[in-house]
Every structure is written in structure tokens, then in C-alpha cells.
PDB file of C-alpha atoms and ligand atoms in Angstrom:
ATOM      1  CA  MET A   1      14.460  14.777 -11.464  1.00 60.00           C
ATOM      2  CA  ASP A   2      11.583  14.379 -13.898  1.00 92.00           C
ATOM      3  CA  GLU A   3       8.190  16.059 -13.476  1.00 95.00           C
ATOM      4  CA  HIS A   4       6.504  12.973 -12.003  1.00 97.00           C
ATOM      5  CA  LEU A   5       9.123  12.437  -9.306  1.00 96.00           C
ATOM      6  CA  ALA A   6       9.208  16.187  -8.554  1.00 97.00           C
ATOM      7  CA  ALA A   7       5.423  16.246  -8.023  1.00 97.00           C
ATOM      8  CA  ASN A   8       5.602  13.114  -5.877  1.00 98.00           C
ATOM      9  CA  ARG A   9       8.381  14.590  -3.772  1.00 98.00           C
ATOM     10  CA  ALA A  10       6.409  17.797  -3.155  1.00 97.00           C
ATOM     11  CA  ASN A  11       3.422  15.671  -2.114  1.00 97.00           C
ATOM     12  CA  TRP A  12       5.592  13.567   0.251  1.00 97.00           C
ATOM     13  CA  ASP A  13       7.187  16.671   1.778  1.00 97.00           C
ATOM     14  CA  ASP A  14       3.666  17.891   2.471  1.00 95.00           C
ATOM     15  CA  ARG A  15       2.467  14.530   3.790  1.00 96.00           C
ATOM     16  CA  ALA A  16       5.549  13.987   5.974  1.00 96.00           C
ATOM     17  CA  ALA A  17       4.916  17.194   7.905  1.00 92.00           C
ATOM     18  CA  ALA A  18       1.226  16.309   8.350  1.00 93.00           C
ATOM     19  CA  HIS A  19       1.924  12.659   9.286  1.00 95.00           C
ATOM     20  CA  ALA A  20       4.535  13.631  11.889  1.00 94.00           C
ATOM     21  CA  ALA A  21       2.534  16.465  13.511  1.00 91.00           C
ATOM     22  CA  ARG A  22       2.099  15.846  17.233  1.00 89.00           C
ATOM     23  CA  ASP A  23      -1.656  16.329  17.015  1.00 88.00           C
ATOM     24  CA  GLY A  24      -2.950  12.874  17.897  1.00 88.00           C
ATOM     25  CA  LEU A  25      -3.522  12.208  14.181  1.00 90.00           C
ATOM     26  CA  GLY A  26      -1.206  10.998  11.398  1.00 91.00           C
ATOM     27  CA  TYR A  27       1.322   8.364  12.529  1.00 93.00           C
ATOM     28  CA  ARG A  28       0.937   9.378  16.216  1.00 93.00           C
ATOM     29  CA  VAL A  29       4.721   9.433  16.547  1.00 95.00           C
ATOM     30  CA  GLU A  30       4.531  10.592  20.151  1.00 95.00           C
ATOM     31  CA  ARG A  31       3.815   6.945  21.087  1.00 95.00           C
ATOM     32  CA  TYR A  32       7.416   6.021  20.142  1.00 96.00           C
ATOM     33  CA  VAL A  33       8.754   8.689  22.481  1.00 96.00           C
ATOM     34  CA  ALA A  34       6.458   7.761  25.368  1.00 96.00           C
ATOM     35  CA  ASP A  35       7.176   4.017  25.048  1.00 97.00           C
ATOM     36  CA  ARG A  36      10.796   3.258  24.162  1.00 95.00           C
ATOM     37  CA  ASP A  37       9.984  -0.426  23.560  1.00 96.00           C
ATOM     38  CA  ARG A  38       7.254   0.323  21.054  1.00 97.00           C
ATOM     39  CA  ILE A  39       7.549  -1.448  17.665  1.00 97.00           C
ATOM     40  CA  SER A  40       5.410  -0.283  14.731  1.00 97.00           C
ATOM     41  CA  ASP A  41       2.474  -2.520  13.786  1.00 97.00           C
ATOM     42  CA  VAL A  42       4.050  -3.008  10.343  1.00 98.00           C
ATOM     43  CA  VAL A  43       7.310  -4.402  11.731  1.00 98.00           C
ATOM     44  CA  ALA A  44       5.489  -6.351  14.468  1.00 98.00           C
ATOM     45  CA  PHE A  45       3.301  -8.065  11.822  1.00 98.00           C
ATOM     46  CA  ASP A  46       6.392  -9.625  10.220  1.00 98.00           C
ATOM     47  CA  ARG A  47       8.488 -10.094  13.334  1.00 98.00           C
ATOM     48  CA  GLU A  48       8.639 -13.888  13.102  1.00 98.00           C
ATOM     49  CA  ARG A  49       9.442 -13.789   9.373  1.00 98.00           C
ATOM     50  CA  LEU A  50      12.083 -11.137  10.037  1.00 98.00           C
ATOM     51  CA  GLY A  51      13.811 -13.325  12.623  1.00 98.00           C
ATOM     52  CA  ASP A  52      16.731 -12.217  14.788  1.00 98.00           C
ATOM     53  CA  ILE A  53      18.186  -9.004  13.352  1.00 98.00           C
ATOM     54  CA  ARG A  54      20.438  -8.082  16.275  1.00 98.00           C
ATOM     55  CA  GLY A  55      23.705  -6.639  14.979  1.00 98.00           C
ATOM     56  CA  VAL A  56      22.522  -6.697  11.368  1.00 98.00           C
ATOM     57  CA  ARG A  57      23.570  -3.776   9.116  1.00 98.00           C
ATOM     58  CA  ALA A  58      20.313  -2.705   7.479  1.00 98.00           C
ATOM     59  CA  VAL A  59      19.046  -0.084   5.064  1.00 99.00           C
ATOM     60  CA  HIS A  60      15.366   0.909   5.001  1.00 98.00           C
ATOM     61  CA  LEU A  61      14.463   2.201   1.542  1.00 98.00           C
ATOM     62  CA  GLN A  62      11.680   4.828   1.383  1.00 98.00           C
ATOM     63  CA  CYS A  63      11.681   5.101   5.173  1.00 98.00           C
ATOM     64  CA  HIS A  64       9.242   8.042   5.386  1.00 98.00           C
ATOM     65  CA  ILE A  65       9.213   9.593   8.912  1.00 98.00           C
ATOM     66  CA  GLY A  66      11.181   6.712  10.417  1.00 98.00           C
ATOM     67  CA  THR A  67       8.676   4.776  12.535  1.00 98.00           C
ATOM     68  CA  ASP A  68       9.485   1.416  10.917  1.00 98.00           C
ATOM     69  CA  THR A  69      13.188   2.326  10.748  1.00 98.00           C
ATOM     70  CA  LEU A  70      13.407   2.978  14.485  1.00 98.00           C
ATOM     71  CA  SER A  71      11.430  -0.233  15.099  1.00 98.00           C
ATOM     72  CA  LEU A  72      14.116  -2.206  13.236  1.00 98.00           C
ATOM     73  CA  GLY A  73      16.689  -0.399  15.391  1.00 98.00           C
ATOM     74  CA  ARG A  74      14.794  -1.380  18.528  1.00 98.00           C
ATOM     75  CA  LEU A  75      14.998  -5.022  17.385  1.00 98.00           C
ATOM     76  CA  GLY A  76      18.781  -4.663  17.388  1.00 98.00           C
ATOM     77  CA  ALA A  77      19.685  -3.722  13.802  1.00 98.00           C
ATOM     78  CA  ARG A  78      21.956  -0.823  12.873  1.00 98.00           C
ATOM     79  CA  VAL A  79      19.754   0.914  10.334  1.00 98.00           C
ATOM     80  CA  THR A  80      20.096   3.662   7.774  1.00 98.00           C
ATOM     81  CA  GLY A  81      16.778   5.021   6.508  1.00 98.00           C
ATOM     82  CA  LEU A  82      16.703   6.501   3.002  1.00 98.00           C
ATOM     83  CA  ASP A  83      14.007   8.745   1.575  1.00 98.00           C
ATOM     84  CA  PHE A  84      13.884  11.397  -1.166  1.00 98.00           C
ATOM     85  CA  SER A  85      11.776  13.734   0.987  1.00 98.00           C
ATOM     86  CA  SER A  86      14.050  16.015   3.007  1.00 98.00           C
ATOM     87  CA  VAL A  87      11.037  16.897   5.179  1.00 98.00           C
ATOM     88  CA  ALA A  88      10.433  13.205   5.949  1.00 98.00           C
ATOM     89  CA  VAL A  89      14.100  12.710   6.811  1.00 98.00           C
ATOM     90  CA  ALA A  90      14.130  15.820   9.044  1.00 98.00           C
ATOM     91  CA  GLU A  91      11.060  14.485  10.865  1.00 98.00           C
ATOM     92  CA  ALA A  92      12.671  11.034  11.163  1.00 98.00           C
ATOM     93  CA  ARG A  93      15.873  12.520  12.586  1.00 98.00           C
ATOM     94  CA  ALA A  94      13.878  14.618  15.086  1.00 97.00           C
ATOM     95  CA  LEU A  95      11.910  11.547  16.149  1.00 97.00           C
ATOM     96  CA  VAL A  96      14.937   9.318  16.826  1.00 97.00           C
ATOM     97  CA  ALA A  97      16.713  12.162  18.642  1.00 97.00           C
ATOM     98  CA  GLU A  98      13.703  12.547  20.916  1.00 96.00           C
ATOM     99  CA  SER A  99      12.983   8.832  21.329  1.00 96.00           C
ATOM    100  CA  GLY A 100      16.553   7.882  22.222  1.00 94.00           C
ATOM    101  CA  ASP A 101      17.143   5.760  19.091  1.00 94.00           C
ATOM    102  CA  ALA A 102      19.748   7.954  17.395  1.00 94.00           C
ATOM    103  CA  GLY A 103      22.590   5.597  18.403  1.00 93.00           C
ATOM    104  CA  SER A 104      21.373   2.776  16.180  1.00 96.00           C
ATOM    105  CA  VAL A 105      19.464   4.654  13.454  1.00 98.00           C
ATOM    106  CA  ASP A 106      20.466   7.327  10.957  1.00 98.00           C
ATOM    107  CA  PHE A 107      18.992   8.748   7.759  1.00 98.00           C
ATOM    108  CA  VAL A 108      20.025   9.981   4.320  1.00 98.00           C
ATOM    109  CA  VAL A 109      18.125  11.996   1.721  1.00 98.00           C
ATOM    110  CA  SER A 110      18.207  10.286  -1.664  1.00 98.00           C
ATOM    111  CA  ASP A 111      16.086   9.030  -4.519  1.00 98.00           C
ATOM    112  CA  VAL A 112      16.071   5.196  -4.559  1.00 98.00           C
ATOM    113  CA  ASP A 113      17.816   5.341  -7.929  1.00 98.00           C
ATOM    114  CA  GLY A 114      20.713   7.217  -6.312  1.00 98.00           C
ATOM    115  CA  ALA A 115      20.996   4.982  -3.239  1.00 98.00           C
ATOM    116  CA  THR A 116      24.363   3.445  -4.135  1.00 98.00           C
ATOM    117  CA  THR A 117      25.817   6.905  -4.776  1.00 98.00           C
ATOM    118  CA  VAL A 118      25.205   7.875  -1.139  1.00 98.00           C
ATOM    119  CA  LEU A 119      25.497   4.453   0.512  1.00 98.00           C
ATOM    120  CA  GLY A 120      27.977   2.595  -1.697  1.00 98.00           C
ATOM    121  CA  THR A 121      27.612  -0.997  -2.893  1.00 98.00           C
ATOM    122  CA  GLY A 122      27.742  -4.299  -1.029  1.00 98.00           C
ATOM    123  CA  GLY A 123      27.457  -2.783   2.462  1.00 98.00           C
ATOM    124  CA  PHE A 124      24.201  -4.207   3.849  1.00 98.00           C
ATOM    125  CA  ASP A 125      23.082  -7.515   5.369  1.00 98.00           C
ATOM    126  CA  LEU A 126      19.443  -6.461   5.038  1.00 98.00           C
ATOM    127  CA  VAL A 127      17.454  -4.253   2.666  1.00 99.00           C
ATOM    128  CA  TYR A 128      14.027  -3.613   4.213  1.00 99.00           C
ATOM    129  CA  THR A 129      11.245  -1.857   2.339  1.00 98.00           C
ATOM    130  CA  GLY A 130       7.563  -1.744   1.507  1.00 93.00           C
ATOM    131  CA  ILE A 131       4.009  -0.729   2.476  1.00 97.00           C
ATOM    132  CA  GLY A 132       3.291   1.824  -0.173  1.00 97.00           C
ATOM    133  CA  ALA A 133       6.869   2.081  -1.454  1.00 98.00           C
ATOM    134  CA  LEU A 134       7.127   0.295  -4.827  1.00 98.00           C
ATOM    135  CA  CYS A 135       4.112   2.105  -6.307  1.00 98.00           C
ATOM    136  CA  TRP A 136       6.170   5.340  -6.380  1.00 98.00           C
ATOM    137  CA  LEU A 137       8.895   3.825  -8.561  1.00 98.00           C
ATOM    138  CA  PRO A 138       8.569   3.826 -12.359  1.00 98.00           C
ATOM    139  CA  SER A 139      10.801   0.798 -13.013  1.00 98.00           C
ATOM    140  CA  ILE A 140      10.820  -2.377 -10.936  1.00 98.00           C
ATOM    141  CA  GLU A 141      13.900  -3.535 -12.852  1.00 98.00           C
ATOM    142  CA  ARG A 142      15.891  -0.472 -11.767  1.00 98.00           C
ATOM    143  CA  TRP A 143      14.698  -0.958  -8.179  1.00 98.00           C
ATOM    144  CA  ALA A 144      15.825  -4.604  -8.189  1.00 98.00           C
ATOM    145  CA  GLY A 145      19.223  -3.495  -9.474  1.00 98.00           C
ATOM    146  CA  VAL A 146      19.573  -1.037  -6.580  1.00 98.00           C
ATOM    147  CA  VAL A 147      18.546  -3.696  -4.022  1.00 98.00           C
ATOM    148  CA  ALA A 148      21.045  -6.222  -5.412  1.00 98.00           C
ATOM    149  CA  ALA A 149      23.815  -3.610  -5.472  1.00 98.00           C
ATOM    150  CA  LEU A 150      23.223  -2.513  -1.852  1.00 98.00           C
ATOM    151  CA  LEU A 151      23.342  -6.076  -0.463  1.00 98.00           C
ATOM    152  CA  LYS A 152      26.464  -7.858   0.707  1.00 98.00           C
ATOM    153  CA  PRO A 153      26.879 -11.372  -0.689  1.00 98.00           C
ATOM    154  CA  GLY A 154      24.738 -13.493   1.667  1.00 98.00           C
ATOM    155  CA  GLY A 155      22.498 -10.516   2.499  1.00 98.00           C
ATOM    156  CA  ARG A 156      18.726 -10.505   2.093  1.00 98.00           C
ATOM    157  CA  LEU A 157      15.880  -8.353   0.886  1.00 98.00           C
ATOM    158  CA  PHE A 158      12.792  -8.134   3.125  1.00 99.00           C
ATOM    159  CA  LEU A 159       9.755  -6.687   1.337  1.00 98.00           C
ATOM    160  CA  ARG A 160       6.230  -6.344   2.712  1.00 98.00           C
ATOM    161  CA  GLU A 161       4.079  -4.535   0.215  1.00 98.00           C
ATOM    162  CA  GLY A 162       0.528  -3.850  -0.867  1.00 98.00           C
ATOM    163  CA  HIS A 163      -0.437  -6.576  -3.349  1.00 98.00           C
ATOM    164  CA  PRO A 164      -0.506  -5.516  -7.024  1.00 98.00           C
ATOM    165  CA  ILE A 165      -4.062  -6.904  -7.143  1.00 98.00           C
ATOM    166  CA  LEU A 166      -5.025  -4.381  -4.440  1.00 97.00           C
ATOM    167  CA  TRP A 167      -3.524  -1.534  -6.488  1.00 97.00           C
ATOM    168  CA  THR A 168      -5.798  -2.495  -9.416  1.00 98.00           C
ATOM    169  CA  MET A 169      -8.950  -2.044  -7.298  1.00 97.00           C
ATOM    170  CA  ASP A 170     -11.241   0.964  -7.500  1.00 94.00           C
ATOM    171  CA  GLU A 171     -10.944   2.479  -4.018  1.00 91.00           C
ATOM    172  CA  THR A 172     -13.793   4.932  -4.664  1.00 91.00           C
ATOM    173  CA  LEU A 173     -16.384   2.144  -4.403  1.00 92.00           C
ATOM    174  CA  ASP A 174     -17.509   1.304  -0.885  1.00 88.00           C
ATOM    175  CA  ASP A 175     -19.718  -1.685  -1.718  1.00 87.00           C
ATOM    176  CA  ASP A 176     -17.932  -3.760  -4.371  1.00 89.00           C
ATOM    177  CA  LEU A 177     -14.545  -4.977  -5.587  1.00 94.00           C
ATOM    178  CA  HIS A 178     -13.780  -3.796  -9.087  1.00 94.00           C
ATOM    179  CA  LEU A 179     -10.514  -4.122 -11.036  1.00 96.00           C
ATOM    180  CA  ARG A 180      -9.991  -0.680 -12.541  1.00 96.00           C
ATOM    181  CA  HIS A 181      -6.269   0.091 -12.832  1.00 97.00           C
ATOM    182  CA  PRO A 182      -3.504  -1.777 -14.690  1.00 97.00           C
ATOM    183  CA  TYR A 183      -1.947  -4.786 -12.952  1.00 98.00           C
ATOM    184  CA  PHE A 184       1.252  -4.761 -15.025  1.00 98.00           C
ATOM    185  CA  GLU A 185       3.872  -2.005 -15.010  1.00 98.00           C
ATOM    186  CA  GLN A 186       3.066   0.713 -17.558  1.00 98.00           C
ATOM    187  CA  GLU A 187       5.337   3.450 -18.802  1.00 96.00           C
ATOM    188  CA  THR A 188       2.610   6.063 -18.287  1.00 96.00           C
ATOM    189  CA  PRO A 189       1.808   6.479 -14.591  1.00 97.00           C
ATOM    190  CA  LEU A 190      -1.609   6.673 -13.000  1.00 96.00           C
ATOM    191  CA  SER A 191      -2.181  10.276 -11.977  1.00 97.00           C
ATOM    192  CA  TRP A 192      -4.078  11.481  -8.930  1.00 96.00           C
ATOM    193  CA  ASP A 193      -5.133  14.799  -7.476  1.00 96.00           C
ATOM    194  CA  ASP A 194      -6.091  14.376  -3.832  1.00 92.00           C
ATOM    195  CA  ALA A 195      -5.783  16.619  -0.774  1.00 93.00           C
ATOM    196  CA  SER A 196      -6.202  13.720   1.674  1.00 90.00           C
ATOM    197  CA  SER A 197      -3.804  10.989   2.812  1.00 91.00           C
ATOM    198  CA  TYR A 198      -4.138   7.337   3.865  1.00 90.00           C
ATOM    199  CA  VAL A 199      -4.149   8.369   7.529  1.00 89.00           C
ATOM    200  CA  ALA A 200      -6.161  11.199   9.046  1.00 87.00           C
ATOM    201  CA  THR A 201      -4.311  14.528   9.154  1.00 90.00           C
ATOM    202  CA  GLY A 202      -5.027  17.828  10.866  1.00 87.00           C
ATOM    203  CA  ARG A 203      -5.084  19.788   7.590  1.00 88.00           C
ATOM    204  CA  PRO A 204      -5.605  19.109   3.874  1.00 91.00           C
ATOM    205  CA  LEU A 205      -2.527  18.651   1.676  1.00 93.00           C
ATOM    206  CA  THR A 206      -1.580  21.488  -0.699  1.00 93.00           C
ATOM    207  CA  ALA A 207       0.748  19.548  -3.061  1.00 95.00           C
ATOM    208  CA  THR A 208      -2.007  17.269  -4.266  1.00 96.00           C
ATOM    209  CA  LYS A 209      -0.791  15.811  -7.586  1.00 96.00           C
ATOM    210  CA  THR A 210       0.843  12.371  -7.544  1.00 98.00           C
ATOM    211  CA  TYR A 211       1.920   9.715 -10.044  1.00 98.00           C
ATOM    212  CA  GLU A 212       2.053   5.979  -9.380  1.00 98.00           C
ATOM    213  CA  TRP A 213       3.053   2.780 -11.127  1.00 98.00           C
ATOM    214  CA  ASN A 214       1.809  -0.742 -10.401  1.00 98.00           C
ATOM    215  CA  HIS A 215       4.178  -3.732 -10.717  1.00 98.00           C
ATOM    216  CA  GLY A 216       2.812  -7.258 -11.105  1.00 98.00           C
ATOM    217  CA  LEU A 217       3.937  -9.923  -8.659  1.00 98.00           C
ATOM    218  CA  GLY A 218       5.622 -11.855 -11.475  1.00 98.00           C
ATOM    219  CA  GLU A 219       7.410  -8.675 -12.595  1.00 98.00           C
ATOM    220  CA  ILE A 220       8.727  -8.094  -9.060  1.00 98.00           C
ATOM    221  CA  VAL A 221       9.946 -11.686  -8.660  1.00 98.00           C
ATOM    222  CA  THR A 222      11.437 -11.811 -12.169  1.00 98.00           C
ATOM    223  CA  ALA A 223      13.265  -8.488 -11.690  1.00 98.00           C
ATOM    224  CA  LEU A 224      14.905  -9.880  -8.530  1.00 98.00           C
ATOM    225  CA  LEU A 225      15.778 -13.229 -10.156  1.00 98.00           C
ATOM    226  CA  ASP A 226      17.276 -11.380 -13.130  1.00 98.00           C
ATOM    227  CA  ARG A 227      19.598  -9.581 -10.688  1.00 98.00           C
ATOM    228  CA  GLY A 228      20.809 -12.915  -9.345  1.00 98.00           C
ATOM    229  CA  LEU A 229      18.804 -12.949  -6.094  1.00 98.00           C
ATOM    230  CA  VAL A 230      17.285 -16.212  -4.859  1.00 98.00           C
ATOM    231  CA  LEU A 231      13.656 -16.149  -3.735  1.00 98.00           C
ATOM    232  CA  THR A 232      13.342 -17.608  -0.217  1.00 98.00           C
ATOM    233  CA  MET A 233       9.825 -16.522   0.831  1.00 98.00           C
ATOM    234  CA  LEU A 234       6.608 -15.359  -0.799  1.00 98.00           C
ATOM    235  CA  VAL A 235       3.559 -15.205   1.480  1.00 98.00           C
ATOM    236  CA  GLU A 236       0.318 -13.491   0.438  1.00 98.00           C
ATOM    237  CA  HIS A 237      -1.881 -11.920   3.135  1.00 98.00           C
ATOM    238  CA  ASP A 238      -5.599 -11.075   3.302  1.00 97.00           C
ATOM    239  CA  SER A 239      -4.898  -7.771   5.075  1.00 97.00           C
ATOM    240  CA  VAL A 240      -2.970  -4.488   4.832  1.00 97.00           C
ATOM    241  CA  PRO A 241      -1.854  -2.050   7.546  1.00 97.00           C
ATOM    242  CA  TRP A 242      -4.005   0.843   6.338  1.00 96.00           C
ATOM    243  CA  GLU A 243      -7.626   1.321   5.273  1.00 95.00           C
ATOM    244  CA  ALA A 244      -6.937   0.762   1.576  1.00 96.00           C
ATOM    245  CA  LEU A 245     -10.580   0.313   0.535  1.00 96.00           C
ATOM    246  CA  PRO A 246     -12.503   2.787   2.731  1.00 94.00           C
ATOM    247  CA  GLY A 247     -15.946   1.580   3.726  1.00 94.00           C
ATOM    248  CA  GLN A 248     -15.170  -2.057   2.891  1.00 95.00           C
ATOM    249  CA  MET A 249     -12.668  -2.950   5.619  1.00 96.00           C
ATOM    250  CA  THR A 250     -12.573  -3.736   9.324  1.00 96.00           C
ATOM    251  CA  GLU A 251      -9.558  -3.133  11.529  1.00 96.00           C
ATOM    252  CA  ARG A 252      -8.089  -6.051  13.433  1.00 95.00           C
ATOM    253  CA  PRO A 253      -6.524  -5.703  16.888  1.00 95.00           C
ATOM    254  CA  ASP A 254      -3.014  -5.891  15.323  1.00 94.00           C
ATOM    255  CA  GLY A 255      -3.686  -2.760  13.214  1.00 94.00           C
ATOM    256  CA  GLU A 256      -4.280  -4.727   9.993  1.00 97.00           C
ATOM    257  CA  PHE A 257      -7.319  -4.004   7.807  1.00 97.00           C
ATOM    258  CA  ALA A 258      -9.156  -6.881   6.068  1.00 97.00           C
ATOM    259  CA  LEU A 259     -12.247  -6.959   3.892  1.00 97.00           C
ATOM    260  CA  ALA A 260     -15.320  -6.854   6.157  1.00 95.00           C
ATOM    261  CA  GLU A 261     -17.238  -9.155   3.839  1.00 91.00           C
ATOM    262  CA  ARG A 262     -15.613 -11.836   1.715  1.00 87.00           C
ATOM    263  CA  ALA A 263     -12.316 -11.676   3.644  1.00 86.00           C
ATOM    264  CA  GLY A 264      -9.872 -13.897   1.805  1.00 89.00           C
ATOM    265  CA  VAL A 265     -11.433 -13.403  -1.646  1.00 94.00           C
ATOM    266  CA  ALA A 266      -8.266 -11.626  -2.819  1.00 96.00           C
ATOM    267  CA  PRO A 267      -4.708 -11.108  -1.544  1.00 97.00           C
ATOM    268  CA  LEU A 268      -4.208  -7.574  -0.216  1.00 98.00           C
ATOM    269  CA  SER A 269      -0.502  -7.640   0.661  1.00 98.00           C
ATOM    270  CA  PHE A 270       2.511  -9.947   0.547  1.00 98.00           C
ATOM    271  CA  THR A 271       5.817 -10.581   2.273  1.00 98.00           C
ATOM    272  CA  LEU A 272       8.742 -11.521   0.055  1.00 98.00           C
ATOM    273  CA  GLN A 273      12.304 -12.403   0.975  1.00 99.00           C
ATOM    274  CA  ALA A 274      15.202 -12.963  -1.399  1.00 98.00           C
ATOM    275  CA  GLU A 275      18.898 -13.596  -0.815  1.00 98.00           C
ATOM    276  CA  LYS A 276      22.001 -12.503  -2.642  1.00 98.00           C
ATOM    277  CA  PRO A 277      24.106 -15.628  -3.072  1.00 98.00           C
ATOM    278  CA  LEU A 278      27.502 -15.740  -1.379  1.00 97.00           C
ATOM    279  CA  ARG A 279      29.216 -16.195  -4.734  1.00 81.00           C
TER     280      ARG A 279
HETATM  281  C1  SAM B 301       4.044   5.247   2.202  1.00 74.63           C
HETATM  282  S1  SAM B 301       5.696   5.723   2.535  1.00 74.63           S
HETATM  283  C2  SAM B 301       6.336   4.119   2.782  1.00 74.63           C
HETATM  284  C3  SAM B 301       7.159   4.033   4.028  1.00 74.63           C
HETATM  285  C4  SAM B 301       6.628   3.234   5.190  1.00 74.63           C
HETATM  286  N1  SAM B 301       5.867   2.114   4.771  1.00 74.63           N
HETATM  287  C5  SAM B 301       5.835   4.102   6.105  1.00 74.63           C
HETATM  288  O1  SAM B 301       4.600   4.114   5.984  1.00 74.63           O
HETATM  289  O2  SAM B 301       6.411   4.771   6.970  1.00 74.63           O
HETATM  290  C6  SAM B 301       6.408   6.096   0.947  1.00 74.63           C
HETATM  291  C7  SAM B 301       7.738   6.851   1.060  1.00 74.63           C
HETATM  292  O3  SAM B 301       8.437   6.703  -0.194  1.00 74.63           O
HETATM  293  C8  SAM B 301       9.164   7.899  -0.413  1.00 74.63           C
HETATM  294  N2  SAM B 301       9.498   7.933  -1.848  1.00 74.63           N
HETATM  295  C9  SAM B 301       8.633   7.991  -2.893  1.00 74.63           C
HETATM  296  N3  SAM B 301       9.317   7.939  -4.051  1.00 74.63           N
HETATM  297  C10 SAM B 301      10.636   7.848  -3.728  1.00 74.63           C
HETATM  298  C11 SAM B 301      11.823   7.752  -4.494  1.00 74.63           C
HETATM  299  N4  SAM B 301      11.788   7.742  -5.834  1.00 74.63           N
HETATM  300  N5  SAM B 301      13.011   7.667  -3.845  1.00 74.63           N
HETATM  301  C12 SAM B 301      13.045   7.695  -2.478  1.00 74.63           C
HETATM  302  N6  SAM B 301      11.942   7.779  -1.693  1.00 74.63           N
HETATM  303  C13 SAM B 301      10.757   7.850  -2.320  1.00 74.63           C
HETATM  304  C14 SAM B 301       8.246   8.994   0.061  1.00 74.63           C
HETATM  305  O4  SAM B 301       8.932  10.197   0.360  1.00 74.63           O
HETATM  306  C15 SAM B 301       7.594   8.338   1.291  1.00 74.63           C
HETATM  307  O5  SAM B 301       8.250   8.751   2.464  1.00 74.63           O
END
């Protein structure tokens, strides 16, 4: 594993423990134990676009501590969550054991690039991923190759992700929108050093260095088309499920954050679906 991925993994190990702590902060995972019908806000947002997934064999790439993964399980899918953070996967396994979801949900530790080594090829009706996932991957072309390889013929990718326009914005400003970071994928990552996370945590992080890559919307679509997938949905949204631009957003009742002023001036996230043709 190269130095960027190693630093990112240390940061995610650190974050996973903080996000899963039963301290009323982080992802507040105790809600999924207390209410066995609870679906995460992220999965609920796309429920209509997701459709009926009962009986579907799904993989959730970059599943983190498993809250969206178990939500897909609660909608009837048989889901395998994959994440390169062994701490995140341990937390996810503990959560589904406690919440009663272990029958339909399991987890593997792997880098996205190694997904077919642990999960094989052509085994999944659904690849689900997103919300702060693609920005951790250096190559959108490699990612698209993994997605295409995991899918059965006739299977589909479901991606809800922060919009690449959002990732260009300077999140340190609390009174203006300013394009600061590259829109297109660059070989050299953006580097950060930050002891905080995107949700409140009970303690500061200690593994603070991270590296991220943006991928333009055209680059994402083209990478999927180049792998033979057929685009079936691309919807841009004016909201995201976390406070991406602190000080400039208001939270909606569904857990989505939109710009407080000038809502709709820019797309903040998108939902994309693509199918692997039957032949
Ligand atoms: C923001 S979370 C996204 C998951 C989901 N949206 C959520 O919030 O629960 C990003 C996840 O990607 C994982 N990750 C980052 N780079 C990865 C890689 N190269 N391979 C596998 N997982 C990776 C991290 O460990 C983290 O759990």
C-alpha cells in the first residue's frame, strides 16, 4: 500500500472508532439497535430511486461502520460491506451482531482495488457506494473497472456521491462560495491535516493526515461507459447528507444539508445508476 493510502487508512481507523462510539455523538449507531426498522437517512433519501431490492445480492463498497449497509439489508438485500479499515469493519460487525442484522449482512476488509480478489467477479446484482467514497480513490478508471468486474451481467451500480463541484469549494469560508480545488482528477492528491471529522466526535483524531482526489462528473461517467456499463440515471441534488460547508448550510428534516442562502445555485450531490448489459 502506498504512503497516501496508508495515511488514509490510519485516519479511517481512527475515525471509525470515534464515529461508532456509543457517546451520543458520531453516527449515533445505538439508534439502529434501539429501532430495528431504522433506515439511514442516506439510504432513505434514495429509496424510491433504489426501488425494490428484496433478495438482491449486493456489495457496499467503502461501507465504513455499516449503517448504510445494514439499511440495505433491512430493505431485503443480502449485502456484503467492504472497507479497507479493519477498525471500521470490526465496528460494523459488532453493530449488526447487536442490531440483529447479521443474517443478511456481512463484511470483508479490503482495498477497493483488491475487491475482486476477495469477492470474485460477476457475483453481484447491485454495487452500492458513495457519500464521501470516491474522493479517497486515486483513479476513477480503476474504480470503474472494479465495479464492472463485480457486477453480474444485468446488474447495476447505484452511486450517490458528493458532487465534484462541491469538492472544489473552499470549505473554510463561511460567507461565500469559492472554487479553490481542482475539479478534474489529478495525479497529485490534495493533502489535509485535520484532527476533526465531518460529524462531531467525543475526542480529536490523532491520525490527522489525509489525501484526496476529485473526479469530474464527465470523468466518472466516461470511466463507466468505457467499461461497457450503460448509464440509466443521473440526477443532481441541491443538498448533501452532512454539513459540507460549515456556517453556510441549513439542515432539512430528512437530514440533508442545503445552502442557507442561494439554495440551488450549485449542485452539491448526485445519484447515478448504470447497468452492466446482459451480453
Ligand atoms: C465517508 S466513508 C463513506 C461510507 C458511507 N458513506 C458512510 O458514511 O458510512 C469513507 C469510507 O471509505 C473507506 N475507504 C477509503 N479509501 C478506501 C480504499 N482505498 N479502499 C477501501 N475503503 C476505503 C474508509 O475506510 C471509510 O470507511
